[in-house]
Each structure stands twice: as structure tokens, then as C-alpha cells.
C-alpha positions in Angstrom: 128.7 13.0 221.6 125.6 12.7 223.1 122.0 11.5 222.0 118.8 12.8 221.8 117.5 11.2 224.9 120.4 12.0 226.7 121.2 14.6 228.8 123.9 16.8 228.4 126.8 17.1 230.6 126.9 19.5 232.9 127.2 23.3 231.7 128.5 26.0 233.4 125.8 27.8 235.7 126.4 31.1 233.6 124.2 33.0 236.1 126.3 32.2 238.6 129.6 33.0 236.8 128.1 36.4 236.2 127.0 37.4 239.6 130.0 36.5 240.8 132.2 38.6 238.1 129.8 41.4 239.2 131.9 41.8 242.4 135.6 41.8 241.1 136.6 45.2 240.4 137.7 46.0 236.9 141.4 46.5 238.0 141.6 43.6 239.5 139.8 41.7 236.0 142.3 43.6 234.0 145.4 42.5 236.2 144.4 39.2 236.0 144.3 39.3 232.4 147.5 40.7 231.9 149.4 38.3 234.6 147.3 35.3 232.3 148.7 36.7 229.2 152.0 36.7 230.7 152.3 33.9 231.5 151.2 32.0 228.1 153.7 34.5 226.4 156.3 32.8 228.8 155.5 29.3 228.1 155.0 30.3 224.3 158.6 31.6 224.5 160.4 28.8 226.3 161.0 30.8 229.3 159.4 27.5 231.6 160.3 24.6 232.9 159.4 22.5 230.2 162.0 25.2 228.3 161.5 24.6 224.4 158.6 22.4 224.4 156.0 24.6 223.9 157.8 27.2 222.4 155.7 28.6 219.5 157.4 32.2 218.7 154.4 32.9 216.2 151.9 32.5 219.3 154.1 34.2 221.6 154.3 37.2 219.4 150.3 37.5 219.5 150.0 37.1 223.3 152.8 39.9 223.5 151.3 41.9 221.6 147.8 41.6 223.0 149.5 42.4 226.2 151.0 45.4 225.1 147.6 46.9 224.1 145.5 45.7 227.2 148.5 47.6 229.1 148.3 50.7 226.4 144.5 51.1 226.8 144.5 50.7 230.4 147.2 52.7 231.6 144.9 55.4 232.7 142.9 52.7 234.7 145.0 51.4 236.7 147.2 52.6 239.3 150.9 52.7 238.7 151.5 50.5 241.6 149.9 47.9 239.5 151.0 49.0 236.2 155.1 49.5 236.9 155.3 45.4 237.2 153.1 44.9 234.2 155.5 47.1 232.4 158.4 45.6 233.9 157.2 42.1 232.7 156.1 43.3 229.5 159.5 45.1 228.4 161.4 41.4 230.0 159.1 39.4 227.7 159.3 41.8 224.6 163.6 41.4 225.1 163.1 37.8 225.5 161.3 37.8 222.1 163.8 39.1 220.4 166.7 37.0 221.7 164.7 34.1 220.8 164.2 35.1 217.2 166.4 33.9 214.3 166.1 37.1 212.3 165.4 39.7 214.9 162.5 42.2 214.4 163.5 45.9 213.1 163.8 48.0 216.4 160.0 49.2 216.9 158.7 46.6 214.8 159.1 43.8 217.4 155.4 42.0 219.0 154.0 45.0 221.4 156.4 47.6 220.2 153.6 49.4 218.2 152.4 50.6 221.7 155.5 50.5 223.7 157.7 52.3 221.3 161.2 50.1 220.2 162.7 48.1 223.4 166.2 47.8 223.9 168.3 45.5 226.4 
């Protein structure tokens, strides 16, 4: 920690940060997002490298499922070119899920199924 006299470190130039998030369009913000959640959902599963070592099935289940909803609410957003993959990764991570469980969720109960409807293999 710091003193009084001292300076901070440095901080993020916010300003900047915004201006340039101010020429991303949303699609491509909300793509990002869900390829980011993804990909934690992967690692949280075991589906890496590393395999098991950060596997963490109670934080896997919340990134799947906040991946499901960003998909849900932003279906009519994005284009289906974009959204077919997202899907496709969604359903692949949803399965993985549930092979990965020791007592498997009841068929529409599983992370994300509330907006994807029950997933099957």
C-alpha cells in the first residue's frame, strides 16, 4: 500500500477506455463477451490443457448460465451467422457439464437450460 505522500500507481486512463469502446459496435461487444465466457466455462470445466486443474463445476455452472442468458437476450441482436456458433458452443459446453457432474442435473434443470430448454447428447 501506498502512503500519503506517495503517488499512486498508475490507473487506467478511463477517458480513454471509453472513447475507444464508443467505436466497437454492440455486436461485436456482445460476441466478445460471450467467446470470454466461453472460454472461462471451459477452463472451469476441465476441457483445457491444464485438464482438471482448474476445474470448479460450481463456477462453471454460473459462467454457463450467464452465457445462456446473454445468448437468450441477444438473439434478436445479433445475426444468426454470429449466433449459430455461440449456440453450437453453448449446447457443447452445457453437455460437457453434465458429463462432468457426479449426480447429473434433472433434464431442463442443468446450468443455462432455463433459457435453452433441456439439452441432450
Amino acid at each position: 500500500m501506498w502512503g500519503m505522500s506517495e503517488t499512486p500507481p498508475e490507473s487506467p486512463d478511463f477517458d480513454a477506455m471509453a472513447r475507444d469502446i464508443a467505436e466497437v459496435p454492440a455486436v461485436e461487444v456482445i460476441v466478445t463477451v460471450a467467446v470470454n465466457l466461453m472460454s472461462a466455462a471451459a477452463v472451469k470445466l476441465g476441457l483445457t490443457e491444464e485438464g482438471d486443474t482448474h476445474k470448479d463445476l460450481d463456477e462453471a455452472r454460473k459462467l454457463v448460465h450467464a452465457l445462456a442468458g446473454l445468448l437468450d437476450a441477444s438473439t434478436t441482436e445479433i445475426s444468426s451467422f454470429h449466433a449459430a456458433p455461440l449456440r453450437d458452443g453453448l449446447k457443447s459446453l452445457q453437455l460437457a457439464f453434465r458429463e462432468a457432474s457426479l449426480v447429473p442435473d434433472e433434464p431442463g434443470k442443468g446450468p443455462g437450460e432455463k433459457y435453452t430448454g433441456p439439452v441432450y447428447g
